[in-house]
């Protein structure tokens, strides 16, 4: 496995890779969810590049960036074990050289949900992902479905900027009790960890109601609200039942819906979602 930091070293290493090349962009502190992206990438591509970069511009709160967990040596051992070909760990100066002033901003699809609650977040994501794409020149890129809106934003950006890259969304990896895997889960104390299963429980309750014929968006949002509100450690940031194609809230589900949640468990903000299929 080759490990590089500078752009020149990346470009040189990239030349030695057999095509097709896949990229798995990450912010490190890897868990099974990331490894499932790497495994999916290995199935589809001849060479796999993983980037590790805690992107400061997508954190709208300084404290969130400060507590974001990091362990590069452990990450490298995990990636080596998965048979990754190249790991790029750019520095802040590589991604944001002094005087940096060029941004990628995606339109309407980036506005609701995470975009509304975390102003500037998707501007940071779209900018860094487009820089990763430009530098690595992959044919395929893998992202986790846990960040459903991120996937939608990146697909939109890829179409709009004509990047010749296929975007693949990989299903959410979950702990045994249903909690979606996330680097942020380590910030939960044992009591909060127990409480955090409430996100999955709320989504499952909505799915059961939907499978039983409920098609009213408000009824599903209310059902999830009741379940979350019954958990004293949880507070709601948003709850949504939206059209997956544009993320606009639905009054009535005519075909599919994306139900998604952002919930604080103590000080830790967790997100989760599922698709209600036709
Ligand atoms: O999903 C993430 O970890 C990040 O948003 C990404 C895509 C690596 C961009 O920094």
PDB file of C-alpha atoms and ligand atoms in Angstrom:
ATOM      1  CA  UNK A   1       0.000   0.000   0.000  1.00  0.00           C
ATOM      2  CA  UNK A   2       1.400   3.380  -1.000  1.00  0.00           C
ATOM      3  CA  UNK A   3       0.910   6.316   1.387  1.00  0.00           C
ATOM      4  CA  UNK A   4       1.286   9.860   0.046  1.00  0.00           C
ATOM      5  CA  UNK A   5       0.746  13.392   1.288  1.00  0.00           C
ATOM      6  CA  UNK A   6       1.782  15.899  -1.391  1.00  0.00           C
ATOM      7  CA  UNK A   7       0.006  16.388  -4.728  1.00  0.00           C
ATOM      8  CA  UNK A   8       3.154  15.532  -6.678  1.00  0.00           C
ATOM      9  CA  UNK A   9       3.520  12.225  -4.856  1.00  0.00           C
ATOM     10  CA  UNK A  10      -0.180  11.514  -5.390  1.00  0.00           C
ATOM     11  CA  UNK A  11       0.039  12.179  -9.135  1.00  0.00           C
ATOM     12  CA  UNK A  12       3.130  10.004  -9.463  1.00  0.00           C
ATOM     13  CA  UNK A  13       1.539   7.135  -7.517  1.00  0.00           C
ATOM     14  CA  UNK A  14      -1.734   7.523  -9.470  1.00  0.00           C
ATOM     15  CA  UNK A  15       0.162   6.869 -12.734  1.00  0.00           C
ATOM     16  CA  UNK A  16       1.207   3.452 -11.474  1.00  0.00           C
ATOM     17  CA  UNK A  17      -2.385   2.326 -10.732  1.00  0.00           C
ATOM     18  CA  UNK A  18      -4.252  -0.035 -13.055  1.00  0.00           C
ATOM     19  CA  UNK A  19      -7.648   1.248 -14.196  1.00  0.00           C
ATOM     20  CA  UNK A  20     -10.514   1.426 -13.372  1.00  0.00           C
ATOM     21  CA  UNK A  21      -9.632   3.366 -10.238  1.00  0.00           C
ATOM     22  CA  UNK A  22     -12.088   3.862  -7.382  1.00  0.00           C
ATOM     23  CA  UNK A  23     -11.931   6.490  -4.665  1.00  0.00           C
ATOM     24  CA  UNK A  24     -13.333   6.182  -1.159  1.00  0.00           C
ATOM     25  CA  UNK A  25     -13.178   9.673   0.384  1.00  0.00           C
ATOM     26  CA  UNK A  26     -13.069   9.608   4.208  1.00  0.00           C
ATOM     27  CA  UNK A  27     -12.309  11.796   7.175  1.00  0.00           C
ATOM     28  CA  UNK A  28     -10.519   8.914   8.903  1.00  0.00           C
ATOM     29  CA  UNK A  29     -11.205   7.200  12.232  1.00  0.00           C
ATOM     30  CA  UNK A  30     -12.423   4.317  10.123  1.00  0.00           C
ATOM     31  CA  UNK A  31     -15.110   1.865  11.184  1.00  0.00           C
ATOM     32  CA  UNK A  32     -16.936  -1.065   9.564  1.00  0.00           C
ATOM     33  CA  UNK A  33     -19.046   1.395   7.552  1.00  0.00           C
ATOM     34  CA  UNK A  34     -15.940   2.774   5.814  1.00  0.00           C
ATOM     35  CA  UNK A  35     -14.578  -0.731   5.333  1.00  0.00           C
ATOM     36  CA  UNK A  36     -17.839  -1.737   3.629  1.00  0.00           C
ATOM     37  CA  UNK A  37     -17.218   1.146   1.170  1.00  0.00           C
ATOM     38  CA  UNK A  38     -13.680  -0.116   0.559  1.00  0.00           C
ATOM     39  CA  UNK A  39     -14.952  -3.667  -0.011  1.00  0.00           C
ATOM     40  CA  UNK A  40     -17.604  -2.437  -2.443  1.00  0.00           C
ATOM     41  CA  UNK A  41     -14.909  -0.417  -4.235  1.00  0.00           C
ATOM     42  CA  UNK A  42     -12.613  -3.426  -4.468  1.00  0.00           C
ATOM     43  CA  UNK A  43     -15.392  -5.432  -6.132  1.00  0.00           C
ATOM     44  CA  UNK A  44     -15.958  -2.794  -8.809  1.00  0.00           C
ATOM     45  CA  UNK A  45     -12.474  -1.413  -9.492  1.00  0.00           C
ATOM     46  CA  UNK A  46      -8.988  -2.717 -10.153  1.00  0.00           C
ATOM     47  CA  UNK A  47      -7.321  -0.139  -7.908  1.00  0.00           C
ATOM     48  CA  UNK A  48      -8.688   1.538  -4.796  1.00  0.00           C
ATOM     49  CA  UNK A  49      -7.591   4.925  -3.468  1.00  0.00           C
ATOM     50  CA  UNK A  50      -8.706   6.055  -0.005  1.00  0.00           C
ATOM     51  CA  UNK A  51      -8.328   9.668   1.062  1.00  0.00           C
ATOM     52  CA  UNK A  52      -8.164  10.658   4.716  1.00  0.00           C
ATOM     53  CA  UNK A  53      -8.741  14.349   5.339  1.00  0.00           C
ATOM     54  CA  UNK A  54     -10.678  15.963   8.173  1.00  0.00           C
ATOM     55  CA  UNK A  55     -12.062  18.772   6.066  1.00  0.00           C
ATOM     56  CA  UNK A  56     -12.274  21.913   8.232  1.00  0.00           C
ATOM     57  CA  UNK A  57     -14.576  23.803   5.850  1.00  0.00           C
ATOM     58  CA  UNK A  58     -17.486  21.375   6.251  1.00  0.00           C
ATOM     59  CA  UNK A  59     -17.644  21.801  10.037  1.00  0.00           C
ATOM     60  CA  UNK A  60     -19.953  24.659  10.841  1.00  0.00           C
ATOM     61  CA  UNK A  61     -19.046  24.446  14.526  1.00  0.00           C
ATOM     62  CA  UNK A  62     -15.447  24.845  15.686  1.00  0.00           C
ATOM     63  CA  UNK A  63     -16.056  22.511  18.675  1.00  0.00           C
ATOM     64  CA  UNK A  64     -17.345  19.729  16.381  1.00  0.00           C
ATOM     65  CA  UNK A  65     -14.062  19.930  14.414  1.00  0.00           C
ATOM     66  CA  UNK A  66     -12.009  19.899  17.640  1.00  0.00           C
ATOM     67  CA  UNK A  67     -13.663  16.765  19.038  1.00  0.00           C
ATOM     68  CA  UNK A  68     -13.673  14.920  15.700  1.00  0.00           C
ATOM     69  CA  UNK A  69     -11.771  11.675  16.482  1.00  0.00           C
ATOM     70  CA  UNK A  70      -8.498  10.884  14.693  1.00  0.00           C
ATOM     71  CA  UNK A  71      -6.184   7.832  14.588  1.00  0.00           C
ATOM     72  CA  UNK A  72      -4.231   7.698  11.324  1.00  0.00           C
ATOM     73  CA  UNK A  73      -1.932   4.803  12.243  1.00  0.00           C
ATOM     74  CA  UNK A  74      -4.921   2.587  13.089  1.00  0.00           C
ATOM     75  CA  UNK A  75      -6.657   3.694   9.861  1.00  0.00           C
ATOM     76  CA  UNK A  76      -3.591   2.749   7.805  1.00  0.00           C
ATOM     77  CA  UNK A  77      -3.415  -0.724   9.372  1.00  0.00           C
ATOM     78  CA  UNK A  78      -7.108  -1.318   8.594  1.00  0.00           C
ATOM     79  CA  UNK A  79      -6.717  -0.148   4.990  1.00  0.00           C
ATOM     80  CA  UNK A  80      -3.601  -2.234   4.452  1.00  0.00           C
ATOM     81  CA  UNK A  81      -5.563  -5.245   5.691  1.00  0.00           C
ATOM     82  CA  UNK A  82      -8.325  -4.536   3.140  1.00  0.00           C
ATOM     83  CA  UNK A  83      -5.802  -4.488   0.300  1.00  0.00           C
ATOM     84  CA  UNK A  84      -6.136  -0.779  -0.541  1.00  0.00           C
ATOM     85  CA  UNK A  85      -3.610   0.359  -3.154  1.00  0.00           C
ATOM     86  CA  UNK A  86      -3.074   4.013  -2.312  1.00  0.00           C
ATOM     87  CA  UNK A  87      -3.869   6.221   0.670  1.00  0.00           C
ATOM     88  CA  UNK A  88      -3.755   9.983   0.255  1.00  0.00           C
ATOM     89  CA  UNK A  89      -3.529  12.008   3.455  1.00  0.00           C
ATOM     90  CA  UNK A  90      -3.313  15.613   2.290  1.00  0.00           C
ATOM     91  CA  UNK A  91      -2.453  18.393   4.723  1.00  0.00           C
ATOM     92  CA  UNK A  92      -4.645  21.482   5.173  1.00  0.00           C
ATOM     93  CA  UNK A  93      -2.098  23.432   3.092  1.00  0.00           C
ATOM     94  CA  UNK A  94      -2.464  21.007   0.179  1.00  0.00           C
ATOM     95  CA  UNK A  95      -6.274  21.236   0.153  1.00  0.00           C
ATOM     96  CA  UNK A  96      -6.523  24.908   1.097  1.00  0.00           C
ATOM     97  CA  UNK A  97      -3.345  26.643  -0.076  1.00  0.00           C
ATOM     98  CA  UNK A  98      -2.730  30.142   1.303  1.00  0.00           C
ATOM     99  CA  UNK A  99      -5.066  32.648  -0.353  1.00  0.00           C
ATOM    100  CA  UNK A 100      -7.620  29.949  -1.249  1.00  0.00           C
ATOM    101  CA  UNK A 101     -10.798  31.532  -2.655  1.00  0.00           C
ATOM    102  CA  UNK A 102     -12.500  29.123  -5.061  1.00  0.00           C
ATOM    103  CA  UNK A 103     -15.578  27.209  -3.897  1.00  0.00           C
ATOM    104  CA  UNK A 104     -18.074  24.729  -5.304  1.00  0.00           C
ATOM    105  CA  UNK A 105     -21.638  25.433  -4.233  1.00  0.00           C
ATOM    106  CA  UNK A 106     -24.530  23.151  -5.164  1.00  0.00           C
ATOM    107  CA  UNK A 107     -28.053  24.655  -5.455  1.00  0.00           C
ATOM    108  CA  UNK A 108     -31.506  23.672  -4.127  1.00  0.00           C
ATOM    109  CA  UNK A 109     -30.750  20.061  -3.225  1.00  0.00           C
ATOM    110  CA  UNK A 110     -28.194  21.323  -0.684  1.00  0.00           C
ATOM    111  CA  UNK A 111     -30.607  23.756   1.011  1.00  0.00           C
ATOM    112  CA  UNK A 112     -33.007  21.751   3.247  1.00  0.00           C
ATOM    113  CA  UNK A 113     -32.219  19.310   6.115  1.00  0.00           C
ATOM    114  CA  UNK A 114     -28.455  19.233   6.783  1.00  0.00           C
ATOM    115  CA  UNK A 115     -27.999  22.295   4.585  1.00  0.00           C
ATOM    116  CA  UNK A 116     -30.450  24.300   6.679  1.00  0.00           C
ATOM    117  CA  UNK A 117     -29.155  23.090  10.044  1.00  0.00           C
ATOM    118  CA  UNK A 118     -25.457  23.265   9.144  1.00  0.00           C
ATOM    119  CA  UNK A 119     -24.980  26.400   7.037  1.00  0.00           C
ATOM    120  CA  UNK A 120     -21.948  26.130   4.757  1.00  0.00           C
ATOM    121  CA  UNK A 121     -21.578  22.380   5.332  1.00  0.00           C
ATOM    122  CA  UNK A 122     -22.282  21.290   1.769  1.00  0.00           C
ATOM    123  CA  UNK A 123     -20.170  24.095   0.313  1.00  0.00           C
ATOM    124  CA  UNK A 124     -17.250  22.566   2.229  1.00  0.00           C
ATOM    125  CA  UNK A 125     -18.178  19.017   1.176  1.00  0.00           C
ATOM    126  CA  UNK A 126     -18.704  19.849  -2.510  1.00  0.00           C
ATOM    127  CA  UNK A 127     -15.473  21.846  -2.663  1.00  0.00           C
ATOM    128  CA  UNK A 128     -13.312  19.192  -1.047  1.00  0.00           C
ATOM    129  CA  UNK A 129     -14.894  16.299  -2.971  1.00  0.00           C
ATOM    130  CA  UNK A 130     -14.425  18.090  -6.284  1.00  0.00           C
ATOM    131  CA  UNK A 131     -10.763  18.661  -5.353  1.00  0.00           C
ATOM    132  CA  UNK A 132     -10.373  14.969  -4.455  1.00  0.00           C
ATOM    133  CA  UNK A 133     -11.985  13.988  -7.775  1.00  0.00           C
ATOM    134  CA  UNK A 134      -9.764  16.350  -9.762  1.00  0.00           C
ATOM    135  CA  UNK A 135      -6.581  15.203  -8.062  1.00  0.00           C
ATOM    136  CA  UNK A 136      -7.258  11.439  -8.058  1.00  0.00           C
ATOM    137  CA  UNK A 137      -9.146  11.171 -11.384  1.00  0.00           C
ATOM    138  CA  UNK A 138     -11.165   8.085 -10.365  1.00  0.00           C
ATOM    139  CA  UNK A 139     -13.717   6.367 -12.586  1.00  0.00           C
ATOM    140  CA  UNK A 140     -15.931   5.387  -9.612  1.00  0.00           C
ATOM    141  CA  UNK A 141     -16.483   6.975  -6.202  1.00  0.00           C
ATOM    142  CA  UNK A 142     -18.074   5.376  -3.138  1.00  0.00           C
ATOM    143  CA  UNK A 143     -20.075   7.144  -0.412  1.00  0.00           C
ATOM    144  CA  UNK A 144     -22.167   5.897   2.518  1.00  0.00           C
ATOM    145  CA  UNK A 145     -25.953   6.104   2.272  1.00  0.00           C
ATOM    146  CA  UNK A 146     -26.032   7.241   5.919  1.00  0.00           C
ATOM    147  CA  UNK A 147     -25.283  10.716   4.569  1.00  0.00           C
ATOM    148  CA  UNK A 148     -28.179  10.496   2.107  1.00  0.00           C
ATOM    149  CA  UNK A 149     -28.239  14.217   1.315  1.00  0.00           C
ATOM    150  CA  UNK A 150     -24.471  14.245   0.812  1.00  0.00           C
ATOM    151  CA  UNK A 151     -24.893  11.499  -1.798  1.00  0.00           C
ATOM    152  CA  UNK A 152     -27.624  13.542  -3.529  1.00  0.00           C
ATOM    153  CA  UNK A 153     -25.477  16.701  -3.463  1.00  0.00           C
ATOM    154  CA  UNK A 154     -22.423  14.892  -4.848  1.00  0.00           C
ATOM    155  CA  UNK A 155     -24.473  13.234  -7.602  1.00  0.00           C
ATOM    156  CA  UNK A 156     -25.857  16.647  -8.571  1.00  0.00           C
ATOM    157  CA  UNK A 157     -22.380  18.210  -8.547  1.00  0.00           C
ATOM    158  CA  UNK A 158     -20.947  15.344 -10.604  1.00  0.00           C
ATOM    159  CA  UNK A 159     -23.659  15.817 -13.253  1.00  0.00           C
ATOM    160  CA  UNK A 160     -23.421  19.601 -13.237  1.00  0.00           C
ATOM    161  CA  UNK A 161     -19.611  19.705 -13.506  1.00  0.00           C
ATOM    162  CA  UNK A 162     -19.441  16.804 -16.000  1.00  0.00           C
ATOM    163  CA  UNK A 163     -17.071  14.747 -13.876  1.00  0.00           C
ATOM    164  CA  UNK A 164     -16.727  11.410 -15.726  1.00  0.00           C
ATOM    165  CA  UNK A 165     -17.249   9.522 -12.454  1.00  0.00           C
ATOM    166  CA  UNK A 166     -19.901   7.037 -11.368  1.00  0.00           C
ATOM    167  CA  UNK A 167     -21.183   7.773  -7.858  1.00  0.00           C
ATOM    168  CA  UNK A 168     -22.100   4.668  -5.853  1.00  0.00           C
ATOM    169  CA  UNK A 169     -24.053   4.807  -2.577  1.00  0.00           C
ATOM    170  CA  UNK A 170     -23.351   1.912  -0.211  1.00  0.00           C
ATOM    171  CA  UNK A 171     -26.072   0.775   2.280  1.00  0.00           C
ATOM    172  CA  UNK A 172     -25.779   1.889   5.910  1.00  0.00           C
ATOM    173  CA  UNK A 173     -23.656  -0.372   8.143  1.00  0.00           C
ATOM    174  CA  UNK A 174     -25.307  -0.863  11.544  1.00  0.00           C
ATOM    175  CA  UNK A 175     -24.356  -2.113  14.997  1.00  0.00           C
ATOM    176  CA  UNK A 176     -26.289  -5.168  16.293  1.00  0.00           C
ATOM    177  CA  UNK A 177     -28.939  -2.988  17.943  1.00  0.00           C
ATOM    178  CA  UNK A 178     -29.476  -0.964  14.769  1.00  0.00           C
ATOM    179  CA  UNK A 179     -27.379   2.147  15.515  1.00  0.00           C
ATOM    180  CA  UNK A 180     -25.868   3.415  12.259  1.00  0.00           C
ATOM    181  CA  UNK A 181     -22.069   3.253  12.354  1.00  0.00           C
ATOM    182  CA  UNK A 182     -20.449   6.661  12.623  1.00  0.00           C
ATOM    183  CA  UNK A 183     -17.104   8.049  13.737  1.00  0.00           C
ATOM    184  CA  UNK A 184     -19.101  10.229  16.134  1.00  0.00           C
ATOM    185  CA  UNK A 185     -20.424   7.197  18.085  1.00  0.00           C
ATOM    186  CA  UNK A 186     -17.199   7.131  20.155  1.00  0.00           C
ATOM    187  CA  UNK A 187     -18.261  10.448  21.704  1.00  0.00           C
ATOM    188  CA  UNK A 188     -21.287   8.752  23.338  1.00  0.00           C
ATOM    189  CA  UNK A 189     -20.967   7.695  26.982  1.00  0.00           C
ATOM    190  CA  UNK A 190     -22.492   4.269  27.878  1.00  0.00           C
ATOM    191  CA  UNK A 191     -25.843   5.772  28.848  1.00  0.00           C
ATOM    192  CA  UNK A 192     -25.984   7.834  25.640  1.00  0.00           C
ATOM    193  CA  UNK A 193     -24.926   4.817  23.597  1.00  0.00           C
ATOM    194  CA  UNK A 194     -27.959   2.917  24.959  1.00  0.00           C
ATOM    195  CA  UNK A 195     -30.230   5.871  24.216  1.00  0.00           C
ATOM    196  CA  UNK A 196     -28.926   6.284  20.667  1.00  0.00           C
ATOM    197  CA  UNK A 197     -30.849   3.244  19.421  1.00  0.00           C
ATOM    198  CA  UNK A 198     -33.913   5.509  19.457  1.00  0.00           C
ATOM    199  CA  UNK A 199     -33.041   6.812  15.959  1.00  0.00           C
ATOM    200  CA  UNK A 200     -33.329   3.340  14.469  1.00  0.00           C
ATOM    201  CA  UNK A 201     -36.443   2.595  16.520  1.00  0.00           C
ATOM    202  CA  UNK A 202     -38.155   5.739  15.195  1.00  0.00           C
ATOM    203  CA  UNK A 203     -37.256   4.893  11.588  1.00  0.00           C
ATOM    204  CA  UNK A 204     -38.444   1.309  12.009  1.00  0.00           C
ATOM    205  CA  UNK A 205     -41.744   2.456  13.523  1.00  0.00           C
ATOM    206  CA  UNK A 206     -42.275   4.736  10.518  1.00  0.00           C
ATOM    207  CA  UNK A 207     -41.476   1.883   8.157  1.00  0.00           C
ATOM    208  CA  UNK A 208     -43.930  -0.457   9.905  1.00  0.00           C
ATOM    209  CA  UNK A 209     -46.649   2.199   9.661  1.00  0.00           C
ATOM    210  CA  UNK A 210     -45.810   2.781   5.985  1.00  0.00           C
ATOM    211  CA  UNK A 211     -45.856  -0.967   5.261  1.00  0.00           C
ATOM    212  CA  UNK A 212     -49.255  -1.030   6.972  1.00  0.00           C
ATOM    213  CA  UNK A 213     -50.550   1.557   4.504  1.00  0.00           C
ATOM    214  CA  UNK A 214     -49.810   4.940   6.138  1.00  0.00           C
ATOM    215  CA  UNK A 215     -49.007   7.457   3.375  1.00  0.00           C
ATOM    216  CA  UNK A 216     -49.403  10.748   5.238  1.00  0.00           C
ATOM    217  CA  UNK A 217     -46.089  12.582   5.761  1.00  0.00           C
ATOM    218  CA  UNK A 218     -47.275  14.389   8.911  1.00  0.00           C
ATOM    219  CA  UNK A 219     -48.482  11.144  10.471  1.00  0.00           C
ATOM    220  CA  UNK A 220     -45.058   9.533   9.940  1.00  0.00           C
ATOM    221  CA  UNK A 221     -43.179  12.608  11.222  1.00  0.00           C
ATOM    222  CA  UNK A 222     -45.446  12.698  14.300  1.00  0.00           C
ATOM    223  CA  UNK A 223     -44.916   9.012  14.974  1.00  0.00           C
ATOM    224  CA  UNK A 224     -41.117   9.468  14.898  1.00  0.00           C
ATOM    225  CA  UNK A 225     -41.409  12.591  17.070  1.00  0.00           C
ATOM    226  CA  UNK A 226     -43.338  10.679  19.753  1.00  0.00           C
ATOM    227  CA  UNK A 227     -40.710   7.950  19.884  1.00  0.00           C
ATOM    228  CA  UNK A 228     -37.759  10.364  20.039  1.00  0.00           C
ATOM    229  CA  UNK A 229     -39.487  12.587  22.619  1.00  0.00           C
ATOM    230  CA  UNK A 230     -39.943   9.596  24.935  1.00  0.00           C
ATOM    231  CA  UNK A 231     -36.136   9.298  25.208  1.00  0.00           C
ATOM    232  CA  UNK A 232     -34.948  11.884  27.775  1.00  0.00           C
ATOM    233  CA  UNK A 233     -31.363  12.080  26.414  1.00  0.00           C
ATOM    234  CA  UNK A 234     -32.552  12.797  22.857  1.00  0.00           C
ATOM    235  CA  UNK A 235     -33.425  16.141  21.338  1.00  0.00           C
ATOM    236  CA  UNK A 236     -34.633  16.609  17.791  1.00  0.00           C
ATOM    237  CA  UNK A 237     -32.689  18.704  15.285  1.00  0.00           C
ATOM    238  CA  UNK A 238     -34.898  17.700  12.362  1.00  0.00           C
ATOM    239  CA  UNK A 239     -37.184  14.912  11.225  1.00  0.00           C
ATOM    240  CA  UNK A 240     -38.097  14.547   7.623  1.00  0.00           C
ATOM    241  CA  UNK A 241     -40.239  12.567   5.245  1.00  0.00           C
ATOM    242  CA  UNK A 242     -39.161  13.839   1.852  1.00  0.00           C
ATOM    243  CA  UNK A 243     -39.171  13.146  -1.863  1.00  0.00           C
ATOM    244  CA  UNK A 244     -35.790  11.420  -2.479  1.00  0.00           C
ATOM    245  CA  UNK A 245     -35.373  13.183  -5.833  1.00  0.00           C
ATOM    246  CA  UNK A 246     -35.432  16.760  -4.476  1.00  0.00           C
ATOM    247  CA  UNK A 247     -35.593  16.373  -0.653  1.00  0.00           C
ATOM    248  CA  UNK A 248     -38.761  18.459  -0.425  1.00  0.00           C
ATOM    249  CA  UNK A 249     -41.087  17.482   2.426  1.00  0.00           C
ATOM    250  CA  UNK A 250     -44.028  15.312   1.369  1.00  0.00           C
ATOM    251  CA  UNK A 251     -47.624  15.739   2.484  1.00  0.00           C
ATOM    252  CA  UNK A 252     -48.578  12.449   0.906  1.00  0.00           C
ATOM    253  CA  UNK A 253     -46.222   9.704  -0.255  1.00  0.00           C
ATOM    254  CA  UNK A 254     -47.204   8.897  -3.827  1.00  0.00           C
ATOM    255  CA  UNK A 255     -44.229   6.661  -4.660  1.00  0.00           C
ATOM    256  CA  UNK A 256     -40.999   6.628  -2.612  1.00  0.00           C
ATOM    257  CA  UNK A 257     -39.910   8.628   0.437  1.00  0.00           C
ATOM    258  CA  UNK A 258     -36.641   9.271   2.237  1.00  0.00           C
ATOM    259  CA  UNK A 259     -37.250   9.459   5.967  1.00  0.00           C
ATOM    260  CA  UNK A 260     -34.344  10.997   7.813  1.00  0.00           C
ATOM    261  CA  UNK A 261     -33.464  12.214  11.272  1.00  0.00           C
ATOM    262  CA  UNK A 262     -30.856  14.374  12.959  1.00  0.00           C
ATOM    263  CA  UNK A 263     -30.960  13.893  16.711  1.00  0.00           C
ATOM    264  CA  UNK A 264     -28.743  15.121  19.524  1.00  0.00           C
ATOM    265  CA  UNK A 265     -27.973  12.429  22.077  1.00  0.00           C
ATOM    266  CA  UNK A 266     -26.459  14.535  24.796  1.00  0.00           C
ATOM    267  CA  UNK A 267     -24.008  16.757  22.901  1.00  0.00           C
ATOM    268  CA  UNK A 268     -23.458  14.306  20.033  1.00  0.00           C
ATOM    269  CA  UNK A 269     -25.408  14.890  16.837  1.00  0.00           C
ATOM    270  CA  UNK A 270     -26.378  11.667  15.053  1.00  0.00           C
ATOM    271  CA  UNK A 271     -28.124  11.192  11.718  1.00  0.00           C
ATOM    272  CA  UNK A 272     -29.865   8.212  10.169  1.00  0.00           C
ATOM    273  CA  UNK A 273     -32.328   7.502   7.376  1.00  0.00           C
ATOM    274  CA  UNK A 274     -34.137   4.929   5.375  1.00  0.00           C
ATOM    275  CA  UNK A 275     -35.929   4.764   2.054  1.00  0.00           C
ATOM    276  CA  UNK A 276     -39.595   3.801   2.011  1.00  0.00           C
ATOM    277  CA  UNK A 277     -39.870   1.949  -1.262  1.00  0.00           C
ATOM    278  CA  UNK A 278     -42.859   1.967  -3.567  1.00  0.00           C
TER     279      UNK A 278
HETATM  280  O1  LIG B   1     -18.600  11.667   4.389  1.00  0.00           O
HETATM  281  C1  LIG B   1     -17.490  12.128   4.744  1.00  0.00           C
HETATM  282  O2  LIG B   1     -16.733  11.531   5.507  1.00  0.00           O
HETATM  283  C2  LIG B   1     -17.062  13.491   4.220  1.00  0.00           C
HETATM  284  O3  LIG B   1     -18.140  14.348   4.122  1.00  0.00           O
HETATM  285  C3  LIG B   1     -16.288  13.421   2.887  1.00  0.00           C
HETATM  286  C4  LIG B   1     -17.162  12.878   1.779  1.00  0.00           C
HETATM  287  C5  LIG B   1     -15.055  12.551   3.066  1.00  0.00           C
HETATM  288  C6  LIG B   1     -15.825  14.828   2.475  1.00  0.00           C
HETATM  289  O4  LIG B   1     -14.989  15.405   3.426  1.00  0.00           O
END
